[in-house]
Amino acid sequence: PTNTSDGWRMAEKSVDGSWRGPELTGGCPKHPTWPANPQFTLAPSTAGDCIVELSQKQAPDALLPIGLVVLKGKLGVPVGPTMSSSMIVTKSKYKASAAQRVTFACPPLGEGECYVILASTFEPGQEGDFTLGVGHEGGDFTLEPHPRSATPLPKQPAAAPSAQASSGAAASIGDDPAIKSALAELAEQQGRGKTVYEDGSFNCAGKDSKTLYISGAPAARSKKIDAWARLHALSGGGDLGGTYGKPGTLIIPRDGLEDRHILGAIAMVRSRPGLLGRVLAWSQEGAGMHGLRFFKDGRWQTVVVDDLLPCHGKRQLAYSSEGEPREGPVAIILKGLAKMYGCYEAMSGG
């Protein structure tokens, strides 16, 4: 037990766990496979506030987007396959941070009922290790694994880098040579201990990089690029295919590029989900890997990029995005176009 700031005595317990294999990597509740995740029964003996913290054991440069959901359930009965709003007690955001935490009032439930803590990554198939810690001000409580109704993961489509041409918009993602090349590159990087994709053919982090400027050096009027950030580490819910409706989905033009003509086109595409889905061919946010398709020179072409984005200051994007960068596709589409046309500066002014 420890003392909280207001003098309460808090009982604490923790348990280690892993996201490993298809039975334990179901992703967040937006995916139908969400029941296939580590789950824990929480049953307090008395009323009191409860703190639940999910912390991951990955290296700082390889953090996964993680989060947790606290549900009302029944002792010994798996939750799922659906999750209604009436089941949800509280939930955290999903972020690529060292830990996520929720605090909520936690009185004992009725006979045979309990709280169920769901710990997951944002995307299905993401693997890692974690610790779940629970503190309760009311005294002793039960914290133990909850029975799961494991939902097998569907076969995942292959991913995609390298700016090679696909045979058409309807081409299978798994058969796309650009995607095969990207997956091979990712596998080679993972063999060297890396967990997120680095696009070797379009590296934006180089000094005076030609991926940023036509001449390889910034013009006097250019915005200084002095930092880089991974998209999955920025704010937002990770719904790159989302449409307008929340404040965070509004497009924010930034003065790093004269790109309002492109932003207008992206806004039009966002109004047509079918067309947006064709452009956003594939994404695996946890690996920082995105495949896009653009119609250029009379054919659909596949471009795969990592999610490392140029910044002007720490985690302040230099180029346009949504107000919450992970709530829409602008930043990734801009990077894909920059790769296709050679650099970001090539998009200025049309």
CSV table of C-alpha atoms in Angstrom, one decimal:
chain,number,residue,atom,x,y,z
A,1,PRO,CA,0.0,0.0,0.0
A,2,THR,CA,1.1,3.6,-0.7
A,3,ASN,CA,-0.2,7.0,0.4
A,4,THR,CA,-1.9,9.2,-2.2
A,5,SER,CA,-1.5,12.9,-2.2
A,6,ASP,CA,-4.8,13.4,-0.3
A,7,GLY,CA,-3.9,10.9,2.4
A,8,TRP,CA,-5.8,7.9,1.2
A,9,ARG,CA,-4.1,4.4,1.5
A,10,MET,CA,-4.0,2.8,-1.9
A,11,ALA,CA,-3.6,-0.9,-2.5
A,12,GLU,CA,-1.5,-1.8,-5.5
A,13,LYS,CA,-1.0,-4.8,-7.7
A,14,SER,CA,0.6,-5.4,-11.1
A,15,VAL,CA,0.9,-8.1,-13.7
A,16,ASP,CA,3.2,-8.6,-16.7
A,17,GLY,CA,1.9,-9.5,-20.1
A,18,SER,CA,2.6,-9.7,-23.8
A,19,TRP,CA,1.0,-9.1,-27.1
A,20,ARG,CA,2.2,-12.2,-29.0
A,21,GLY,CA,0.7,-14.2,-31.8
A,22,PRO,CA,-2.8,-14.0,-33.3
A,23,GLU,CA,-4.6,-14.9,-30.1
A,24,LEU,CA,-3.2,-11.9,-28.2
A,25,THR,CA,-2.8,-9.1,-30.8
A,26,GLY,CA,-6.3,-8.2,-31.8
A,27,GLY,CA,-5.9,-4.4,-31.9
A,28,CYS,CA,-8.1,-1.7,-30.5
A,29,PRO,CA,-12.0,-2.0,-30.3
A,30,LYS,CA,-12.3,-0.4,-33.8
A,31,HIS,CA,-11.2,-3.9,-35.1
A,32,PRO,CA,-13.5,-6.9,-35.0
A,33,THR,CA,-10.6,-8.9,-33.5
A,34,TRP,CA,-10.5,-6.8,-30.3
A,35,PRO,CA,-11.5,-9.7,-28.0
A,36,ALA,CA,-8.1,-11.4,-29.0
A,37,ASN,CA,-6.1,-9.3,-26.5
A,38,PRO,CA,-4.9,-9.7,-22.9
A,39,GLN,CA,-7.8,-9.1,-20.5
A,40,PHE,CA,-7.9,-8.9,-16.7
A,41,THR,CA,-10.6,-9.3,-14.1
A,42,LEU,CA,-10.8,-6.4,-11.6
A,43,ALA,CA,-13.1,-7.1,-8.6
A,44,PRO,CA,-12.8,-4.6,-5.7
A,45,SER,CA,-14.1,-5.5,-2.3
A,46,THR,CA,-15.0,-2.0,-1.3
A,47,ALA,CA,-15.7,1.3,-3.1
A,48,GLY,CA,-13.0,3.7,-4.0
A,49,ASP,CA,-11.2,5.5,-6.9
A,50,CYS,CA,-9.1,3.2,-9.1
A,51,ILE,CA,-6.0,4.0,-11.2
A,52,VAL,CA,-5.1,1.7,-14.0
A,53,GLU,CA,-1.8,2.2,-15.9
A,54,LEU,CA,-0.6,0.3,-18.9
A,55,SER,CA,3.2,0.6,-19.6
A,56,GLN,CA,5.1,-0.9,-22.4
A,57,LYS,CA,8.6,-2.3,-22.4
A,58,GLN,CA,9.7,-1.3,-25.9
A,59,ALA,CA,12.6,1.0,-26.5
A,60,PRO,CA,11.8,4.8,-26.7
A,61,ASP,CA,12.3,4.9,-30.5
A,62,ALA,CA,10.1,1.8,-31.0
A,63,LEU,CA,7.0,2.6,-28.9
A,64,LEU,CA,3.7,1.1,-30.1
A,65,PRO,CA,0.4,3.0,-30.0
A,66,ILE,CA,-1.2,1.4,-26.9
A,67,GLY,CA,-4.3,2.0,-24.9
A,68,LEU,CA,-6.7,0.4,-22.5
A,69,VAL,CA,-10.5,0.0,-22.0
A,70,VAL,CA,-12.3,-0.8,-18.8
A,71,LEU,CA,-15.6,-2.7,-19.3
A,72,LYS,CA,-18.4,-4.1,-17.2
A,73,GLY,CA,-18.4,-7.9,-17.5
A,74,LYS,CA,-19.3,-11.1,-15.7
A,75,LEU,CA,-16.9,-13.3,-13.6
A,76,GLY,CA,-15.6,-16.1,-15.7
A,77,VAL,CA,-17.5,-15.1,-18.9
A,78,PRO,CA,-15.5,-13.8,-21.9
A,79,VAL,CA,-16.5,-10.4,-23.2
A,80,GLY,CA,-17.3,-9.8,-26.9
A,81,PRO,CA,-17.7,-10.2,-29.8
A,82,THR,CA,-19.4,-6.8,-29.7
A,83,MET,CA,-18.7,-3.9,-27.4
A,84,SER,CA,-21.7,-1.6,-26.6
A,85,SER,CA,-21.3,1.9,-25.1
A,86,SER,CA,-23.1,0.7,-22.0
A,87,MET,CA,-20.3,-1.8,-21.3
A,88,ILE,CA,-17.6,0.9,-21.3
A,89,VAL,CA,-16.6,2.3,-17.9
A,90,THR,CA,-13.7,4.4,-19.1
A,91,LYS,CA,-11.0,4.2,-21.8
A,92,SER,CA,-7.7,5.9,-22.6
A,93,LYS,CA,-6.5,7.3,-25.9
A,94,TYR,CA,-4.2,5.3,-28.1
A,95,LYS,CA,-0.7,6.8,-28.3
A,96,ALA,CA,2.8,5.7,-28.9
A,97,SER,CA,3.8,6.6,-25.4
A,98,ALA,CA,5.6,4.7,-22.6
A,99,ALA,CA,2.3,4.5,-20.6
A,100,GLN,CA,-1.4,5.2,-20.7
A,101,ARG,CA,-3.5,5.7,-17.6
A,102,VAL,CA,-7.1,6.0,-16.6
A,103,THR,CA,-8.7,7.0,-13.2
A,104,PHE,CA,-12.3,6.2,-12.4
A,105,ALA,CA,-14.7,5.5,-9.5
A,106,CYS,CA,-14.6,1.8,-8.9
A,107,PRO,CA,-17.4,0.5,-6.5
A,108,PRO,CA,-18.1,-3.2,-6.2
A,109,LEU,CA,-20.5,-4.4,-8.9
A,110,GLY,CA,-23.5,-6.8,-8.5
A,111,GLU,CA,-23.2,-10.5,-7.7
A,112,GLY,CA,-21.3,-12.3,-10.4
A,113,GLU,CA,-20.2,-9.1,-12.1
A,114,CYS,CA,-16.7,-7.5,-12.4
A,115,TYR,CA,-14.7,-5.0,-14.3
A,116,VAL,CA,-12.7,-6.3,-17.3
A,117,ILE,CA,-9.5,-4.4,-18.3
A,118,LEU,CA,-8.6,-4.8,-22.0
A,119,ALA,CA,-5.0,-3.9,-22.8
A,120,SER,CA,-4.2,-3.6,-26.5
A,121,THR,CA,-2.2,-2.0,-29.3
A,122,PHE,CA,-3.9,0.2,-31.8
A,123,GLU,CA,-3.4,-2.1,-34.8
A,124,PRO,CA,-3.9,-5.9,-34.9
A,125,GLY,CA,-0.7,-7.9,-35.2
A,126,GLN,CA,1.6,-5.5,-33.2
A,127,GLU,CA,3.8,-7.4,-30.8
A,128,GLY,CA,5.4,-6.3,-27.5
A,129,ASP,CA,5.5,-6.7,-23.7
A,130,PHE,CA,3.8,-4.7,-21.1
A,131,THR,CA,3.0,-4.2,-17.4
A,132,LEU,CA,-0.5,-3.5,-16.1
A,133,GLY,CA,-0.6,-1.8,-12.7
A,134,VAL,CA,-3.7,-1.1,-10.7
A,135,GLY,CA,-4.1,1.0,-7.6
A,136,HIS,CA,-7.4,1.1,-5.5
A,137,GLU,CA,-8.1,3.5,-2.7
A,138,GLY,CA,-10.8,1.3,-1.2
A,139,GLY,CA,-8.6,-1.5,-0.1
A,140,ASP,CA,-8.0,-5.0,-1.3
A,141,PHE,CA,-9.1,-6.2,-4.8
A,142,THR,CA,-8.8,-9.1,-7.2
A,143,LEU,CA,-6.6,-8.7,-10.3
A,144,GLU,CA,-6.3,-11.8,-12.4
A,145,PRO,CA,-6.4,-12.9,-16.1
A,146,HIS,CA,-10.0,-12.9,-17.5
A,147,PRO,CA,-11.1,-15.7,-19.8
A,148,ARG,CA,-11.0,-14.7,-23.5
A,149,SER,CA,-13.0,-15.6,-26.5
A,150,ALA,CA,-10.1,-15.5,-28.9
A,151,THR,CA,-11.0,-14.2,-32.3
A,152,PRO,CA,-8.5,-15.3,-34.9
A,153,LEU,CA,-6.9,-12.5,-36.8
A,154,PRO,CA,-7.8,-12.2,-40.5
A,155,LYS,CA,-5.0,-12.6,-43.0
A,156,GLN,CA,-3.3,-9.3,-43.2
A,157,PRO,CA,-2.7,-7.7,-46.6
A,158,ALA,CA,0.9,-7.2,-47.5
A,159,ALA,CA,2.5,-3.7,-47.1
A,160,ALA,CA,4.2,-1.4,-49.6
A,161,PRO,CA,7.2,0.9,-50.3
A,162,SER,CA,9.3,2.1,-53.2
A,163,ALA,CA,7.8,4.2,-56.0
A,164,GLN,CA,7.1,1.5,-58.5
A,165,ALA,CA,4.1,1.4,-60.8
A,166,SER,CA,1.2,-1.0,-60.1
A,167,SER,CA,-0.5,-2.5,-63.1
A,168,GLY,CA,-3.8,-0.8,-62.2
A,169,ALA,CA,-6.0,0.6,-59.3
A,170,ALA,CA,-7.6,-2.8,-58.9
A,171,ALA,CA,-4.3,-4.7,-58.6
A,172,SER,CA,-3.9,-6.9,-55.6
A,173,ILE,CA,-1.9,-5.2,-52.8
A,174,GLY,CA,-0.1,-8.5,-52.1
A,175,ASP,CA,1.0,-8.8,-55.7
A,176,ASP,CA,2.2,-5.2,-56.0
A,177,PRO,CA,6.0,-5.3,-56.7
A,178,ALA,CA,6.4,-2.0,-54.7
A,179,ILE,CA,4.8,-3.6,-51.7
A,180,LYS,CA,6.9,-6.8,-52.0
A,181,SER,CA,10.0,-4.7,-52.2
A,182,ALA,CA,9.0,-2.7,-49.1
A,183,LEU,CA,8.2,-5.8,-47.1
A,184,ALA,CA,11.6,-7.2,-47.9
A,185,GLU,CA,13.3,-3.9,-46.8
A,186,LEU,CA,11.3,-3.9,-43.6
A,187,ALA,CA,12.3,-7.6,-42.9
A,188,GLU,CA,15.9,-6.7,-43.4
A,189,GLN,CA,15.7,-3.8,-41.0
A,190,GLN,CA,13.9,-5.9,-38.4
A,191,GLY,CA,16.8,-8.4,-38.7
A,192,ARG,CA,19.1,-5.5,-37.6
A,193,GLY,CA,16.9,-4.9,-34.6
A,194,LYS,CA,14.7,-2.0,-35.9
A,195,THR,CA,11.0,-2.1,-35.3
A,196,VAL,CA,9.7,0.8,-37.4
A,197,TYR,CA,10.2,1.2,-41.2
A,198,GLU,CA,12.8,3.6,-42.6
A,199,ASP,CA,12.4,4.4,-46.2
A,200,GLY,CA,16.0,4.3,-47.5
A,201,SER,CA,15.0,5.7,-50.9
A,202,PHE,CA,13.4,8.8,-49.5
A,203,ASN,CA,15.2,9.8,-46.3
A,204,CYS,CA,13.9,13.1,-45.1
A,205,ALA,CA,16.2,13.3,-42.1
A,206,GLY,CA,19.4,14.1,-44.0
A,207,LYS,CA,21.0,17.5,-43.7
A,208,ASP,CA,20.2,19.7,-46.7
A,209,SER,CA,18.3,16.8,-48.1
A,210,LYS,CA,17.2,16.7,-51.7
A,211,THR,CA,14.0,15.1,-50.4
A,212,LEU,CA,13.1,18.5,-49.1
A,213,TYR,CA,14.5,21.0,-51.6
A,214,ILE,CA,15.0,20.9,-55.4
A,215,SER,CA,18.6,22.0,-55.2
A,216,GLY,CA,19.3,20.0,-52.0
A,217,ALA,CA,19.6,23.2,-50.0
A,218,PRO,CA,16.9,25.5,-48.6
A,219,ALA,CA,16.2,28.8,-50.4
A,220,ALA,CA,16.3,32.0,-48.3
A,221,ARG,CA,12.5,32.1,-48.0
A,222,SER,CA,12.2,28.4,-47.1
A,223,LYS,CA,11.0,27.4,-43.6
A,224,LYS,CA,13.9,25.8,-41.7
A,225,ILE,CA,13.5,22.1,-41.1
A,226,ASP,CA,15.3,21.4,-37.8
A,227,ALA,CA,13.5,18.3,-36.5
A,228,TRP,CA,11.6,15.2,-37.5
A,229,ALA,CA,8.7,13.3,-35.9
A,230,ARG,CA,7.0,10.0,-36.5
A,231,LEU,CA,3.3,10.4,-37.4
A,232,HIS,CA,2.3,7.7,-35.0
A,233,ALA,CA,3.9,9.7,-32.1
A,234,LEU,CA,1.8,12.8,-32.9
A,235,SER,CA,-1.7,13.6,-31.7
A,236,GLY,CA,-4.9,12.1,-33.0
A,237,GLY,CA,-6.7,8.8,-33.1
A,238,GLY,CA,-4.9,7.3,-36.0
A,239,ASP,CA,-7.9,7.3,-38.4
A,240,LEU,CA,-6.1,8.3,-41.6
A,241,GLY,CA,-9.1,7.4,-43.6
A,242,GLY,CA,-11.4,9.5,-41.5
A,243,THR,CA,-13.7,12.2,-42.8
A,244,TYR,CA,-14.6,15.6,-41.5
A,245,GLY,CA,-16.7,16.0,-38.4
A,246,LYS,CA,-14.4,16.7,-35.5
A,247,PRO,CA,-12.3,19.8,-34.9
A,248,GLY,CA,-9.1,17.7,-35.2
A,249,THR,CA,-10.0,16.7,-38.8
A,250,LEU,CA,-9.9,20.2,-40.2
A,251,ILE,CA,-7.0,20.8,-42.6
A,252,ILE,CA,-4.4,23.3,-41.3
A,253,PRO,CA,-2.4,24.9,-44.1
A,254,ARG,CA,1.2,25.8,-43.0
A,255,ASP,CA,3.5,28.2,-44.7
A,256,GLY,CA,6.3,25.6,-45.3
A,257,LEU,CA,4.8,25.0,-48.8
A,258,GLU,CA,2.6,26.9,-51.2
A,259,ASP,CA,0.3,23.8,-51.4
A,260,ARG,CA,-3.3,25.1,-51.2
A,261,HIS,CA,-4.0,23.7,-54.6
A,262,ILE,CA,-3.1,20.3,-53.4
A,263,LEU,CA,-5.0,20.7,-50.1
A,264,GLY,CA,-8.1,21.5,-52.1
A,265,ALA,CA,-7.7,18.3,-54.1
A,266,ILE,CA,-7.2,16.3,-50.9
A,267,ALA,CA,-10.3,17.8,-49.4
A,268,MET,CA,-12.3,16.7,-52.4
A,269,VAL,CA,-10.9,13.2,-52.2
A,270,ARG,CA,-11.8,13.0,-48.5
A,271,SER,CA,-15.4,13.7,-49.4
A,272,ARG,CA,-15.5,10.5,-51.4
A,273,PRO,CA,-14.6,7.5,-49.2
A,274,GLY,CA,-14.2,5.1,-52.1
A,275,LEU,CA,-11.7,7.3,-53.8
A,276,LEU,CA,-9.8,8.0,-50.6
A,277,GLY,CA,-9.6,4.2,-50.0
A,278,ARG,CA,-8.0,3.8,-53.4
A,279,VAL,CA,-5.4,6.4,-52.6
A,280,LEU,CA,-4.7,5.1,-49.1
A,281,ALA,CA,-3.9,1.6,-50.4
A,282,TRP,CA,-2.4,0.2,-47.2
A,283,SER,CA,-1.2,1.4,-43.8
A,284,GLN,CA,0.5,-0.2,-40.8
A,285,GLU,CA,0.7,2.6,-38.3
A,286,GLY,CA,2.7,0.7,-35.7
A,287,ALA,CA,5.5,0.0,-38.2
A,288,GLY,CA,5.3,3.6,-39.5
A,289,MET,CA,4.6,2.3,-43.0
A,290,HIS,CA,2.1,3.6,-45.6
A,291,GLY,CA,1.4,2.6,-49.2
A,292,LEU,CA,-0.4,5.1,-51.4
A,293,ARG,CA,-1.6,5.0,-55.0
A,294,PHE,CA,-1.7,8.0,-57.4
A,295,PHE,CA,-2.8,8.2,-61.0
A,296,LYS,CA,0.1,9.7,-62.9
A,297,ASP,CA,1.1,9.5,-66.6
A,298,GLY,CA,-2.0,7.5,-67.5
A,299,ARG,CA,-1.6,4.7,-64.9
A,300,TRP,CA,-1.9,4.1,-61.2
A,301,GLN,CA,1.5,4.1,-59.4
A,302,THR,CA,2.2,2.8,-55.9
A,303,VAL,CA,4.4,4.8,-53.5
A,304,VAL,CA,5.4,3.6,-50.1
A,305,VAL,CA,6.8,5.9,-47.4
A,306,ASP,CA,7.7,5.8,-43.8
A,307,ASP,CA,5.9,8.2,-41.4
A,308,LEU,CA,8.9,10.4,-40.5
A,309,LEU,CA,7.7,14.0,-41.1
A,310,PRO,CA,9.7,17.3,-41.4
A,311,CYS,CA,9.2,19.7,-38.4
A,312,HIS,CA,10.0,23.2,-37.6
A,313,GLY,CA,10.6,22.8,-33.8
A,314,LYS,CA,9.9,19.7,-31.8
A,315,ARG,CA,6.8,17.9,-33.1
A,316,GLN,CA,5.6,21.0,-34.9
A,317,LEU,CA,5.0,19.9,-38.5
A,318,ALA,CA,6.5,22.2,-41.1
A,319,TYR,CA,4.0,21.2,-43.8
A,320,SER,CA,0.2,21.0,-43.8
A,321,SER,CA,-1.8,18.4,-42.0
A,322,GLU,CA,-5.1,18.0,-40.1
A,323,GLY,CA,-5.3,19.9,-36.8
A,324,GLU,CA,-4.7,16.5,-35.2
A,325,PRO,CA,-2.2,15.0,-37.6
A,326,ARG,CA,-3.3,11.4,-37.1
A,327,GLU,CA,-7.0,12.2,-37.7
A,328,GLY,CA,-6.7,12.3,-41.5
A,329,PRO,CA,-4.5,11.6,-44.6
A,330,VAL,CA,-3.0,15.0,-45.4
A,331,ALA,CA,0.5,14.6,-44.0
A,332,ILE,CA,1.0,11.1,-45.5
A,333,ILE,CA,-0.5,12.0,-48.9
A,334,LEU,CA,1.9,15.1,-49.0
A,335,LYS,CA,4.8,12.8,-48.3
A,336,GLY,CA,3.8,10.3,-50.9
A,337,LEU,CA,3.5,13.1,-53.5
A,338,ALA,CA,6.8,14.5,-52.5
A,339,LYS,CA,8.4,11.2,-53.1
A,340,MET,CA,6.7,10.7,-56.4
A,341,TYR,CA,7.8,14.2,-57.7
A,342,GLY,CA,11.3,14.1,-56.0
A,343,CYS,CA,11.0,16.5,-53.1
A,344,TYR,CA,8.6,18.5,-51.0
A,345,GLU,CA,9.6,21.8,-52.6
A,346,ALA,CA,8.5,20.5,-56.0
A,347,MET,CA,4.9,20.7,-54.9
A,348,SER,CA,5.0,24.4,-54.2
A,349,GLY,CA,2.8,26.6,-56.4
A,350,GLY,CA,1.4,23.8,-58.5
